[in-house]
Structure formats: C-alpha cells, structure tokens
GROMACS .gro file of C-alpha atoms in nm:
model
  447
    1MET     CA    1  -0.184   0.835   4.073
    2TRP     CA    2  -0.180   0.773   4.443
    3PRO     CA    3  -0.509   0.655   4.585
    4LEU     CA    4  -0.701   0.880   4.823
    5PRO     CA    5  -0.713   0.780   5.181
    6ASP     CA    6  -1.046   0.689   5.318
    7GLU     CA    7  -1.237   0.860   5.586
    8ALA     CA    8  -1.121   0.608   5.852
    9TRP     CA    9  -0.750   0.717   5.798
   10PHE     CA   10  -0.831   1.079   5.871
   11ASP     CA   11  -1.027   0.982   6.174
   12SER     CA   12  -0.719   0.813   6.317
   13ASP     CA   13  -0.471   1.091   6.204
   14PRO     CA   14  -0.458   1.337   6.498
   15SER     CA   15  -0.220   1.568   6.314
   16GLY     CA   16  -0.485   1.634   6.039
   17LEU     CA   17  -0.191   1.661   5.783
   18GLY     CA   18  -0.263   1.348   5.587
   19PRO     CA   19  -0.027   1.070   5.499
   20ASP     CA   20   0.338   1.131   5.416
   21GLU     CA   21   0.510   0.973   5.118
   22ASP     CA   22   0.601   0.636   5.292
   23GLN     CA   23   0.242   0.597   5.417
   24TRP     CA   24   0.100   0.665   5.062
   25TRP     CA   25   0.316   0.392   4.920
   26ASP     CA   26   0.218   0.152   5.212
   27MET     CA   27  -0.155   0.214   5.129
   28VAL     CA   28  -0.084   0.154   4.757
   29ALA     CA   29   0.088  -0.185   4.832
   30ALA     CA   30  -0.194  -0.279   5.064
   31SER     CA   31  -0.460  -0.180   4.816
   32GLU     CA   32  -0.649  -0.418   4.591
   33PHE     CA   33  -0.605  -0.186   4.288
   34VAL     CA   34  -0.555  -0.398   3.969
   35PRO     CA   35  -0.498  -0.235   3.630
   36GLU     CA   36  -0.734  -0.334   3.353
   37PRO     CA   37  -0.598  -0.620   3.149
   38PRO     CA   38  -0.509  -0.541   2.793
   39ASP     CA   39  -0.760  -0.639   2.523
   40GLU     CA   40  -0.682  -0.913   2.287
   41LEU     CA   41  -0.562  -0.681   2.003
   42GLU     CA   42  -0.307  -0.529   2.248
   43VAL     CA   43  -0.205  -0.894   2.337
   44VAL     CA   44  -0.143  -0.961   1.969
   45ARG     CA   45   0.038  -0.642   1.915
   46GLY     CA   46   0.250  -0.704   2.215
   47LEU     CA   47   0.344  -1.051   2.081
   48SER     CA   48   0.417  -0.905   1.736
   49THR     CA   49   0.659  -0.669   1.901
   50LEU     CA   50   0.850  -0.967   2.046
   51LEU     CA   51   0.834  -1.146   1.707
   52ALA     CA   52   1.002  -0.843   1.533
   53SER     CA   53   1.271  -0.829   1.804
   54TYR     CA   54   1.332  -1.199   1.768
   55ALA     CA   55   1.341  -1.187   1.404
   56ALA     CA   56   1.621  -0.912   1.429
   57ASP     CA   57   1.810  -1.131   1.663
   58ARG     CA   58   1.783  -1.431   1.425
   59PHE     CA   59   1.916  -1.222   1.132
   60ARG     CA   60   2.208  -1.108   1.344
   61ALA     CA   61   2.277  -1.487   1.451
   62VAL     CA   62   2.241  -1.605   1.086
   63HIS     CA   63   2.489  -1.337   0.972
   64ALA     CA   64   2.725  -1.430   1.252
   65LEU     CA   65   2.704  -1.782   1.151
   66CYS     CA   66   2.781  -1.697   0.778
   67MET     CA   67   3.063  -1.486   0.875
   68GLU     CA   68   3.224  -1.758   1.107
   69TRP     CA   69   3.183  -2.035   0.836
   70ARG     CA   70   3.352  -1.813   0.560
   71GLU     CA   71   3.641  -1.707   0.804
   72ASP     CA   72   3.692  -2.076   0.898
   73ALA     CA   73   3.695  -2.181   0.522
   74ALA     CA   74   3.960  -1.912   0.459
   75ARG     CA   75   4.171  -2.026   0.757
   76HIS     CA   76   4.177  -2.387   0.615
   77GLY     CA   77   4.268  -2.255   0.267
   78ARG     CA   78   3.937  -2.320   0.110
   79GLU     CA   79   3.830  -2.057  -0.150
   80LEU     CA   80   3.508  -1.866  -0.081
   81THR     CA   81   3.331  -2.008  -0.379
   82ASP     CA   82   2.978  -2.092  -0.432
   83VAL     CA   83   3.062  -2.457  -0.296
   84VAL     CA   84   3.142  -2.304   0.040
   85ASP     CA   85   2.810  -2.113   0.042
   86ARG     CA   86   2.620  -2.414  -0.077
   87ALA     CA   87   2.775  -2.622   0.209
   88LEU     CA   88   2.660  -2.357   0.462
   89ARG     CA   89   2.314  -2.353   0.293
   90LEU     CA   90   2.289  -2.719   0.330
   91GLU     CA   91   2.379  -2.722   0.701
   92LEU     CA   92   2.137  -2.427   0.784
   93ALA     CA   93   1.861  -2.596   0.588
   94ALA     CA   94   1.918  -2.937   0.777
   95GLY     CA   95   1.941  -2.774   1.112
   96LEU     CA   96   1.619  -2.554   1.073
   97GLY     CA   97   1.434  -2.822   0.884
   98ILE     CA   98   1.374  -2.594   0.577
   99THR     CA   99   1.462  -2.621   0.206
  100GLU     CA  100   1.795  -2.491   0.086
  101HIS     CA  101   1.614  -2.238  -0.114
  102ALA     CA  102   1.455  -2.083   0.198
  103ALA     CA  103   1.802  -2.104   0.371
  104ALA     CA  104   1.956  -1.902   0.082
  105ASP     CA  105   1.687  -1.655   0.127
  106LEU     CA  106   1.738  -1.623   0.503
  107MET     CA  107   2.110  -1.574   0.447
  108THR     CA  108   2.069  -1.317   0.183
  109LEU     CA  109   1.812  -1.125   0.398
  110ALA     CA  110   2.032  -1.145   0.712
  111GLU     CA  111   2.349  -0.997   0.524
  112ALA     CA  112   2.127  -0.717   0.395
  113VAL     CA  113   1.959  -0.628   0.725
  114VAL     CA  114   2.281  -0.654   0.933
  115ALA     CA  115   2.546  -0.535   0.702
  116THR     CA  116   2.420  -0.342   0.402
  117PHE     CA  117   2.116  -0.176   0.573
  118PRO     CA  118   2.193  -0.183   0.938
  119SER     CA  119   1.936   0.086   1.014
  120VAL     CA  120   1.663  -0.157   0.910
  121GLY     CA  121   1.798  -0.411   1.141
  122GLU     CA  122   1.784  -0.152   1.422
  123SER     CA  123   1.436  -0.048   1.338
  124LEU     CA  124   1.323  -0.421   1.331
  125SER     CA  125   1.485  -0.489   1.674
  126LYS     CA  126   1.281  -0.207   1.819
  127ALA     CA  127   0.964  -0.323   1.656
  128ARG     CA  128   0.917  -0.004   1.443
  129ILE     CA  129   0.881  -0.224   1.155
  130THR     CA  130   0.780  -0.592   1.088
  131GLU     CA  131   0.986  -0.865   0.939
  132GLN     CA  132   0.760  -0.831   0.629
  133HIS     CA  133   0.858  -0.477   0.601
  134ALA     CA  134   1.225  -0.577   0.623
  135ARG     CA  135   1.178  -0.826   0.335
  136VAL     CA  136   1.015  -0.575   0.099
  137PHE     CA  137   1.264  -0.327   0.183
  138VAL     CA  138   1.545  -0.571   0.093
  139SER     CA  139   1.391  -0.707  -0.207
  140LEU     CA  140   1.328  -0.360  -0.369
  141MET     CA  141   1.652  -0.181  -0.250
  142SER     CA  142   1.917  -0.457  -0.314
  143PRO     CA  143   1.887  -0.463  -0.688
  144LEU     CA  144   1.938  -0.091  -0.715
  145GLU     CA  145   2.296   0.076  -0.779
  146PRO     CA  146   2.478   0.122  -0.450
  147ALA     CA  147   2.471   0.505  -0.477
  148ILE     CA  148   2.096   0.512  -0.541
  149SER     CA  149   2.028   0.263  -0.253
  150ALA     CA  150   2.237   0.447  -0.015
  151GLY     CA  151   2.068   0.784  -0.094
  152LEU     CA  152   1.716   0.644  -0.063
  153ALA     CA  153   1.777   0.433   0.251
  154LYS     CA  154   1.684   0.683   0.491
  155GLU     CA  155   1.347   0.790   0.321
  156ALA     CA  156   1.264   0.438   0.241
  157LEU     CA  157   1.300   0.333   0.607
  158ALA     CA  158   1.066   0.633   0.707
  159LEU     CA  159   0.811   0.498   0.471
  160ALA     CA  160   0.836   0.153   0.622
  161GLU     CA  161   0.799   0.275   0.983
  162ALA     CA  162   0.490   0.500   0.886
  163HIS     CA  163   0.279   0.263   0.668
  164PRO     CA  164   0.152  -0.089   0.649
  165VAL     CA  165   0.331  -0.343   0.439
  166GLY     CA  166   0.114  -0.313   0.127
  167VAL     CA  167   0.110   0.061   0.118
  168PHE     CA  168   0.485   0.070   0.205
  169ARG     CA  169   0.567  -0.159  -0.085
  170ARG     CA  170   0.374   0.065  -0.335
  171LEU     CA  171   0.521   0.384  -0.200
  172LEU     CA  172   0.877   0.242  -0.204
  173ARG     CA  173   0.831   0.144  -0.571
  174ALA     CA  174   0.701   0.477  -0.657
  175LEU     CA  175   1.000   0.645  -0.468
  176ILE     CA  176   1.246   0.423  -0.660
  177ASP     CA  177   1.086   0.484  -1.007
  178ARG     CA  178   1.086   0.868  -0.929
  179THR     CA  179   1.459   0.847  -0.850
  180ARG     CA  180   1.534   0.644  -1.165
  181VAL     CA  181   1.295   0.819  -1.385
  182GLN     CA  182   1.582   0.907  -1.637
  183THR     CA  183   1.649   0.536  -1.694
  184VAL     CA  184   1.285   0.431  -1.720
  185PRO     CA  185   1.275   0.404  -2.111
  186GLU     CA  186   1.617   0.207  -2.107
  187ARG     CA  187   1.504  -0.035  -1.845
  188PHE     CA  188   1.158  -0.080  -1.997
  189HIS     CA  189   1.320  -0.156  -2.347
  190ALA     CA  190   1.561  -0.414  -2.196
  191ALA     CA  191   1.274  -0.581  -1.992
  192LEU     CA  192   1.062  -0.584  -2.287
  193GLN     CA  193   1.292  -0.813  -2.477
  194ALA     CA  194   1.215  -1.102  -2.211
  195ARG     CA  195   0.829  -1.108  -2.287
  196ARG     CA  196   0.702  -1.443  -2.339
  197VAL     CA  197   0.407  -1.695  -2.280
  198TYR     CA  198   0.459  -2.041  -2.135
  199THR     CA  199   0.247  -2.316  -1.965
  200GLU     CA  200   0.301  -2.508  -1.635
  201SER     CA  201   0.132  -2.839  -1.574
  202GLY     CA  202  -0.105  -2.855  -1.270
  203ALA     CA  203  -0.288  -3.137  -1.115
  204ASP     CA  204  -0.605  -3.327  -1.219
  205GLY     CA  205  -0.598  -3.211  -1.572
  206MET     CA  206  -0.544  -2.845  -1.511
  207ALA     CA  207  -0.251  -2.608  -1.608
  208TRP     CA  208  -0.133  -2.256  -1.561
  209LEU     CA  209  -0.085  -2.015  -1.854
  210HIS     CA  210   0.185  -1.761  -1.787
  211LEU     CA  211   0.205  -1.432  -1.977
  212TYR     CA  212   0.514  -1.206  -1.909
  213ALA     CA  213   0.435  -0.883  -2.092
  214PRO     CA  214   0.430  -0.500  -2.034
  215GLU     CA  215   0.250  -0.429  -1.715
  216VAL     CA  216   0.009  -0.180  -1.870
  217GLU     CA  217  -0.120  -0.420  -2.109
  218VAL     CA  218  -0.150  -0.679  -1.854
  219HIS     CA  219  -0.355  -0.487  -1.632
  220ALA     CA  220  -0.568  -0.377  -1.913
  221VAL     CA  221  -0.631  -0.738  -2.002
  222PHE     CA  222  -0.717  -0.833  -1.647
  223GLY     CA  223  -0.945  -0.531  -1.620
  224ARG     CA  224  -1.128  -0.632  -1.944
  225ILE     CA  225  -1.197  -1.001  -1.835
  226THR     CA  226  -1.294  -0.875  -1.485
  227ARG     CA  227  -1.549  -0.620  -1.633
  228THR     CA  228  -1.673  -0.889  -1.877
  229GLY     CA  229  -1.708  -1.135  -1.603
  230LYS     CA  230  -1.906  -0.911  -1.392
  231ALA     CA  231  -2.141  -0.826  -1.665
  232VAL     CA  232  -2.182  -1.214  -1.727
  233ARG     CA  233  -2.280  -1.263  -1.370
  234LYS     CA  234  -2.518  -0.965  -1.368
  235SER     CA  235  -2.697  -1.089  -1.691
  236VAL     CA  236  -2.726  -1.448  -1.560
  237PRO     CA  237  -2.813  -1.409  -1.183
  238ASP     CA  238  -2.834  -1.782  -1.127
  239ASP     CA  239  -2.489  -1.861  -1.291
  240PRO     CA  240  -2.322  -2.082  -1.014
  241ARG     CA  241  -1.972  -1.977  -1.126
  242SER     CA  242  -1.765  -1.764  -0.906
  243LEU     CA  243  -1.612  -1.439  -1.041
  244ASP     CA  244  -1.264  -1.613  -1.076
  245GLN     CA  245  -1.411  -1.907  -1.280
  246VAL     CA  246  -1.611  -1.660  -1.511
  247ARG     CA  247  -1.289  -1.472  -1.560
  248ALA     CA  248  -1.105  -1.791  -1.664
  249ASP     CA  249  -1.377  -1.892  -1.903
  250VAL     CA  250  -1.385  -1.545  -2.064
  251ALA     CA  251  -1.022  -1.542  -2.104
  252LEU     CA  252  -1.038  -1.881  -2.282
  253ASP     CA  253  -1.325  -1.778  -2.503
  254LEU     CA  254  -1.130  -1.467  -2.624
  255LEU     CA  255  -0.803  -1.658  -2.672
  256ILE     CA  256  -0.952  -1.971  -2.841
  257ASP     CA  257  -1.253  -1.823  -3.034
  258GLY     CA  258  -1.119  -1.465  -3.068
  259ASP     CA  259  -1.473  -1.309  -3.009
  260THR     CA  260  -1.748  -1.273  -2.738
  261THR     CA  261  -2.040  -1.372  -2.931
  262VAL     CA  262  -2.110  -1.660  -2.689
  263LEU     CA  263  -2.148  -1.414  -2.405
  264PRO     CA  264  -2.462  -1.237  -2.312
  265VAL     CA  265  -2.525  -0.923  -2.508
  266ALA     CA  266  -2.439  -0.704  -2.210
  267ALA     CA  267  -2.092  -0.849  -2.174
  268ARG     CA  268  -1.993  -0.807  -2.535
  269GLY     CA  269  -1.778  -0.521  -2.659
  270ILE     CA  270  -1.623  -0.441  -2.327
  271ARG     CA  271  -1.289  -0.282  -2.356
  272PRO     CA  272  -1.009  -0.214  -2.094
  273GLN     CA  273  -1.008   0.107  -1.898
  274VAL     CA  274  -0.683   0.235  -1.773
  275VAL     CA  275  -0.595   0.571  -1.627
  276VAL     CA  276  -0.265   0.738  -1.743
  277THR     CA  277  -0.169   1.047  -1.564
  278VAL     CA  278   0.078   1.276  -1.753
  279PRO     CA  279   0.217   1.626  -1.666
  280VAL     CA  280   0.089   1.817  -1.967
  281LEU     CA  281   0.431   1.981  -2.049
  282SER     CA  282   0.583   1.638  -2.064
  283LEU     CA  283   0.369   1.567  -2.368
  284LEU     CA  284   0.534   1.860  -2.554
  285ASP     CA  285   0.899   1.788  -2.568
  286ASP     CA  286   1.158   1.551  -2.414
  287ARG     CA  287   1.345   1.819  -2.216
  288SER     CA  288   1.027   1.906  -2.020
  289ALA     CA  289   0.951   1.527  -1.983
  290ALA     CA  290   1.315   1.482  -1.832
  291ALA     CA  291   1.277   1.769  -1.592
  292GLY     CA  292   0.919   1.684  -1.469
  293ASP     CA  293   0.737   1.403  -1.292
  294PRO     CA  294   0.709   1.085  -1.481
  295ALA     CA  295   0.386   0.952  -1.647
  296VAL     CA  296   0.209   0.723  -1.424
  297VAL     CA  297  -0.055   0.452  -1.490
  298GLU     CA  298  -0.294   0.367  -1.224
  299GLY     CA  299  -0.213   0.046  -1.050
  300VAL     CA  300   0.124   0.013  -1.245
  301GLY     CA  301   0.347   0.301  -1.175
  302PRO     CA  302   0.584   0.515  -1.400
  303ILE     CA  303   0.601   0.444  -1.778
  304PRO     CA  304   0.830   0.585  -2.039
  305ILE     CA  305   0.705   0.923  -2.175
  306ALA     CA  306   0.694   0.781  -2.532
  307ARG     CA  307   0.468   0.519  -2.426
  308ALA     CA  308   0.246   0.772  -2.237
  309ARG     CA  309   0.218   0.987  -2.561
  310GLU     CA  310   0.115   0.675  -2.737
  311LEU     CA  311  -0.147   0.600  -2.493
  312CYS     CA  312  -0.275   0.959  -2.461
  313GLY     CA  313  -0.331   0.967  -2.834
  314SER     CA  314  -0.501   0.622  -2.872
  315ALA     CA  315  -0.837   0.477  -2.818
  316SER     CA  316  -1.107   0.628  -2.586
  317SER     CA  317  -1.064   0.338  -2.343
  318TRP     CA  318  -0.765   0.526  -2.199
  319MET     CA  319  -0.873   0.800  -1.967
  320ARG     CA  320  -0.638   1.095  -1.998
  321VAL     CA  321  -0.577   1.301  -1.687
  322LEU     CA  322  -0.348   1.609  -1.773
  323THR     CA  323  -0.207   1.755  -1.465
  324HIS     CA  324  -0.258   2.132  -1.507
  325PRO     CA  325  -0.361   2.397  -1.246
  326GLU     CA  326  -0.624   2.548  -1.482
  327THR     CA  327  -0.796   2.224  -1.590
  328GLY     CA  328  -1.169   2.226  -1.542
  329MET     CA  329  -1.315   1.962  -1.312
  330VAL     CA  330  -1.656   1.862  -1.188
  331LEU     CA  331  -1.629   1.885  -0.804
  332SER     CA  332  -2.004   1.845  -0.685
  333VAL     CA  333  -2.362   1.800  -0.793
  334GLY     CA  334  -2.483   1.850  -0.439
  335ARG     CA  335  -2.795   1.645  -0.372
  336ASP     CA  336  -2.931   1.677  -0.720
  337SER     CA  337  -2.805   1.323  -0.806
  338TYR     CA  338  -2.715   1.010  -0.608
  339GLU     CA  339  -2.496   0.889  -0.887
  340PRO     CA  340  -2.188   1.099  -0.940
  341PRO     CA  341  -2.130   1.207  -1.303
  342ALA     CA  342  -1.851   1.019  -1.490
  343ALA     CA  343  -1.617   1.297  -1.459
  344LEU     CA  344  -1.652   1.333  -1.093
  345ARG     CA  345  -1.638   0.949  -1.056
  346ARG     CA  346  -1.310   0.944  -1.245
  347LEU     CA  347  -1.170   1.229  -1.039
  348VAL     CA  348  -1.250   1.062  -0.700
  349MET     CA  349  -1.080   0.740  -0.821
  350TRP     CA  350  -0.788   0.937  -0.964
  351ARG     CA  351  -0.727   1.130  -0.645
  352ALA     CA  352  -0.739   0.811  -0.412
  353ASP     CA  353  -0.585   0.565  -0.675
  354ARG     CA  354  -0.654   0.281  -0.430
  355CYS     CA  355  -0.912   0.167  -0.195
  356VAL     CA  356  -0.918   0.398   0.111
  357ALA     CA  357  -0.938   0.147   0.373
  358PRO     CA  358  -0.634   0.111   0.582
  359GLY     CA  359  -0.356  -0.092   0.418
  360CYS     CA  360  -0.576  -0.185   0.120
  361SER     CA  361  -0.400  -0.162  -0.236
  362LEU     CA  362  -0.682  -0.268  -0.449
  363PRO     CA  363  -0.698  -0.027  -0.751
  364ALA     CA  364  -0.963   0.245  -0.741
  365SER     CA  365  -1.087   0.135  -1.077
  366ARG     CA  366  -1.209  -0.191  -0.903
  367CYS     CA  367  -1.380  -0.033  -0.622
  368ASP     CA  368  -1.719   0.125  -0.532
  369VAL     CA  369  -1.736   0.496  -0.529
  370ASP     CA  370  -1.898   0.549  -0.178
  371HIS     CA  371  -2.060   0.851  -0.014
  372THR     CA  372  -1.870   0.881   0.321
  373ILE     CA  373  -2.181   1.018   0.464
  374ALA     CA  374  -2.470   0.828   0.320
  375PHE     CA  375  -2.680   1.011   0.068
  376SER     CA  376  -2.992   0.889   0.269
  377ASP     CA  377  -2.840   1.084   0.570
  378GLY     CA  378  -2.795   1.397   0.380
  379GLY     CA  379  -2.451   1.343   0.225
  380GLU     CA  380  -2.370   1.531  -0.087
  381THR     CA  381  -2.245   1.379  -0.406
  382SER     CA  382  -1.920   1.584  -0.399
  383ILE     CA  383  -1.545   1.550  -0.414
  384GLY     CA  384  -1.541   1.604  -0.030
  385ASN     CA  385  -1.796   1.318   0.041
  386LEU     CA  386  -1.693   1.042  -0.213
  387ALA     CA  387  -1.420   0.789  -0.194
  388PRO     CA  388  -1.342   0.452  -0.367
  389ILE     CA  389  -1.382   0.151  -0.125
  390CYS     CA  390  -1.346  -0.207  -0.249
  391ARG     CA  391  -1.645  -0.435  -0.198
  392GLY     CA  392  -1.518  -0.607   0.110
  393HIS     CA  393  -1.426  -0.303   0.296
  394HIS     CA  394  -1.748  -0.137   0.179
  395MET     CA  395  -1.934  -0.402   0.388
  396VAL     CA  396  -1.713  -0.347   0.678
  397LYS     CA  397  -1.780   0.016   0.678
  398HIS     CA  398  -2.162  -0.023   0.674
  399HIS     CA  399  -2.184  -0.335   0.889
  400GLY     CA  400  -1.863  -0.393   1.081
  401GLY     CA  401  -1.897  -0.130   1.356
  402TRP     CA  402  -1.637   0.112   1.214
  403SER     CA  403  -1.703   0.478   1.172
  404VAL     CA  404  -1.554   0.661   0.870
  405THR     CA  405  -1.505   1.041   0.818
  406GLN     CA  406  -1.367   1.225   0.544
  407HIS     CA  407  -1.134   1.524   0.607
  408PRO     CA  408  -1.043   1.813   0.365
  409GLY     CA  409  -0.824   1.690   0.094
  410GLY     CA  410  -0.963   1.357   0.086
  411VAL     CA  411  -0.792   1.214   0.402
  412ILE     CA  412  -1.014   0.931   0.528
  413GLU     CA  413  -1.020   0.855   0.908
  414TRP     CA  414  -1.139   0.506   1.007
  415VAL     CA  415  -1.215   0.447   1.381
  416SER     CA  416  -1.248   0.076   1.486
  417PRO     CA  417  -1.504  -0.052   1.718
  418SER     CA  418  -1.237  -0.046   1.989
  419GLY     CA  419  -1.169   0.328   1.947
  420ARG     CA  420  -0.846   0.313   1.756
  421SER     CA  421  -0.817   0.571   1.474
  422TYR     CA  422  -0.625   0.517   1.135
  423LEU     CA  423  -0.578   0.785   0.877
  424VAL     CA  424  -0.557   0.710   0.505
  425GLU     CA  425  -0.395   0.979   0.283
  426PRO     CA  426  -0.497   1.012  -0.079
  427GLU     CA  427  -0.235   0.928  -0.358
  428ARG     CA  428  -0.298   1.279  -0.508
  429ARG     CA  429  -0.427   1.614  -0.407
  430VAL     CA  430  -0.691   1.797  -0.598
  431PRO     CA  431  -0.587   2.151  -0.665
  432THR     CA  432  -0.827   2.404  -0.481
  433PHE     CA  433  -0.872   2.742  -0.644
  434ARG     CA  434  -0.986   3.049  -0.448
  435PRO     CA  435  -1.053   3.378  -0.615
  436GLU     CA  436  -0.833   3.663  -0.483
  437PRO     CA  437  -1.021   3.920  -0.267
  438GLU     CA  438  -1.093   4.241  -0.450
  439PRO     CA  439  -0.880   4.525  -0.315
  440GLU     CA  440  -1.071   4.747  -0.088
  441GLU     CA  441  -1.143   5.089  -0.214
  442ALA     CA  442  -0.931   5.358  -0.047
  443THR     CA  443  -1.127   5.590   0.176
  444PRO     CA  444  -1.092   5.963   0.065
  445ALA     CA  445  -0.884   6.159   0.292
  446PRO     CA  446  -1.089   6.446   0.471
  447PHE     CA  447  -1.030   6.782   0.369
   0.00000   0.00000   0.00000
C-alpha cells in the first residue's frame, strides 16, 4: 500500500491533484517505513524450508554420484555387483564422515526419491514436505508391489503434504493396509512364523529383553503393565520410582513369579483392554468380510477377520464396537454428571482413536477424556464436548496459553499463543440420526 502524503506536501502542491505515480514511489523510497520482522517461529519455519530444499538437492547429487559411479564401472568392464556398491558406500561414508550403514541408507533413499518416486523429490524441493516425510514415504511404499505403490503414490503424497509426520505415518499405513486387505491373513500368517524372544546385553549389568510377537498381543501386554504400574503408583504415593521403572518391575514380577500377589491390592487382577472395531456383516461370512472394510484394532491397524472373530468372542477385556447405523449409543448426560459413563467414554476414545493434540499419536486408551469447555465453566458431559488428550497436552491446554475449540463431528481446533490455528480431524465419525419430518397434512380444497 502506498503511504499517504502529509499535509505539507499538499500545501506545496499548487495543482491540488496530489502526487503522480513517480512521486509516490519517491516518497516510499524516502520514507522510514520498515516492515515488522518475523517472529522466531517464522524464522525457524523459513530455515526448515531451506533445509527441505537442500535435502532434495542432496538426494539428487547422491543419485547422480551413484549413476556416475556405476556407469564408470560398466565402462571399465567391472560387473555391477554388490562389490561396486560396497566400494561406493565406502567412499561416500569416508567423504561425509558417516557410517557405511548410513551411507547405504542415503543411497537407497536418494534413488527412491529421485528415480522411483520423483513427485516426492519435487514436493520436498518446494518444502511441501520435510525430509522425515520423505523417509517415512519411502520406508512404507518401497516394500510394496510396484503396481500397488504406483497406484497409491499420488494419494500417499497428498497425505504427506497435509499432515505432520506422525499422523502421516499412521494414515499411510492405514491406506496401505486397506489396499492390501485381501492379503492381510496371508501376510500375518507368514510374519507369525518369525515370532521369537531374545536378549541383548547392555552396560552396567543391564540387558534388553526383546519380544517379537503379534502386535495386538504386544499392545495388550504393554497396556496391562502400564495400567498396573499406574495403580501401583496411585496406591503408594511416596514410591520414588518413575512409571517406566514400575512398568519394568511389574513385567519382571509377572514373567518370573507368574502372579501379582506382591503388588498392592488395587494393582492386582488388571487385564488388558483393547478396542477392536469390526463391520458387523464381516463377522457373518467371508464374502462380506472380503467386500467390506477390514477389522481394526486401536493403535495397531487392520487384522485378519478370523482373528477379529476370535477376539470378539473372547474375554470381556476386549471392547467390541460393531459398526452398524442402528446401534444404540450414549451421546450425552448433560450436566448431571462430571464423569462420563463408561459407554460414552469408550465412544469418545473410539471416535478420536488418538490424542487430539496436533501431530500426537498416543492411543486414546492412554489419554484423559477431557471436557473441551470445562465442566466448571458450564461445559456438558457430551460427545460434542469430550475428547481424549494425553497428560502432557492436557497440561498444555490448560496452562500453556492455547485455546481449544471442538467443532461438530469431533473436529478439534487448537489456537496457539501466537494466533496460529491447527485443526485435528477425528479418526472416525459418529453417525448422526435425525427423525424425518412428518408430512404436512394437505389443506382441503375450497368448494
């Protein structure tokens, strides 16, 4: 916008017509107008844009180096074997001061971004995604069959450009699993054969115990020791151990002694709680299961329908959510109760699936069910005013200067202290049922 001339200028302008365009620009150049400098977050974002662009340039340079190296080897009659690539990895590692493993990872990523998925490299060079987005994209898309990865590339890139890295990783996994739903049982059965337990020595008399097993059961195990650990800390307020330390001790008690009698009474008998969502028709026959959406376990993803049927018919620790448009659900208890009833609490967590803070991927089952508008400020205990928030982001919401609003459908808007707005969509939508209006009675025609 051009600056307005001051009164002295008009006094010296006999024509009374005001400045022409050249005179305007002379005044702009002579003025002391200085734009406001960007705040620190904008500085960081600007530098991140440069880093993304430089990362794309580096991938192109590494790919060019690999191609030049291989072409040179071919000209000199050396076969393009692993030895040639190993020699290149050695030179790249030595030149960059990194390990050969890191050099190999860089070469693989460069080839994928430049040659296999060039649209990813283009998006990275324009800073529409970060380097970490590109790494997640390549790690999940490269192992797929070429026809599947080619078909998903455009939609996968759109997810990368629209979401933070953690959310993008989860959504891309879900997209891939939905596309490969027909092969879920076969892939699960093949992977199941590799289950094992092994140890890895650490330092100072410590060691790691690794368990490679079905993801549903592993999440259930972790959920149980977490809930048991929280119960221990609640029963023993002066316990100096952190939750991680209590979890480790609980796991050892269970594995070595096989019982929990050494724990406080409140921490005994805790069982895992896992949510499995199954389209109801998929439970009935394989044809419906093949045609419909896959069964999904909260925090895990799609599972074989046979496994879902097994879980839905097993112990009460599994919460069954049958997706059916006529299922009854508790949506609100108004202001009659601060604590949401169990059914409403489960529905709120099922809808969001994760913490509703921007970019957070902590499963809803490990979050607080929070009143968006505080109950003390008149907020209702209803599906439209409840959302799962992890303990850390719960503190940020109340004490970090952010404002949080829940929009229809469970969409959560976070506004930062600097005024920036971030929208978080729920994982699922709760069906809304409205009675059809009764037909108006026809007005009798006059005689």
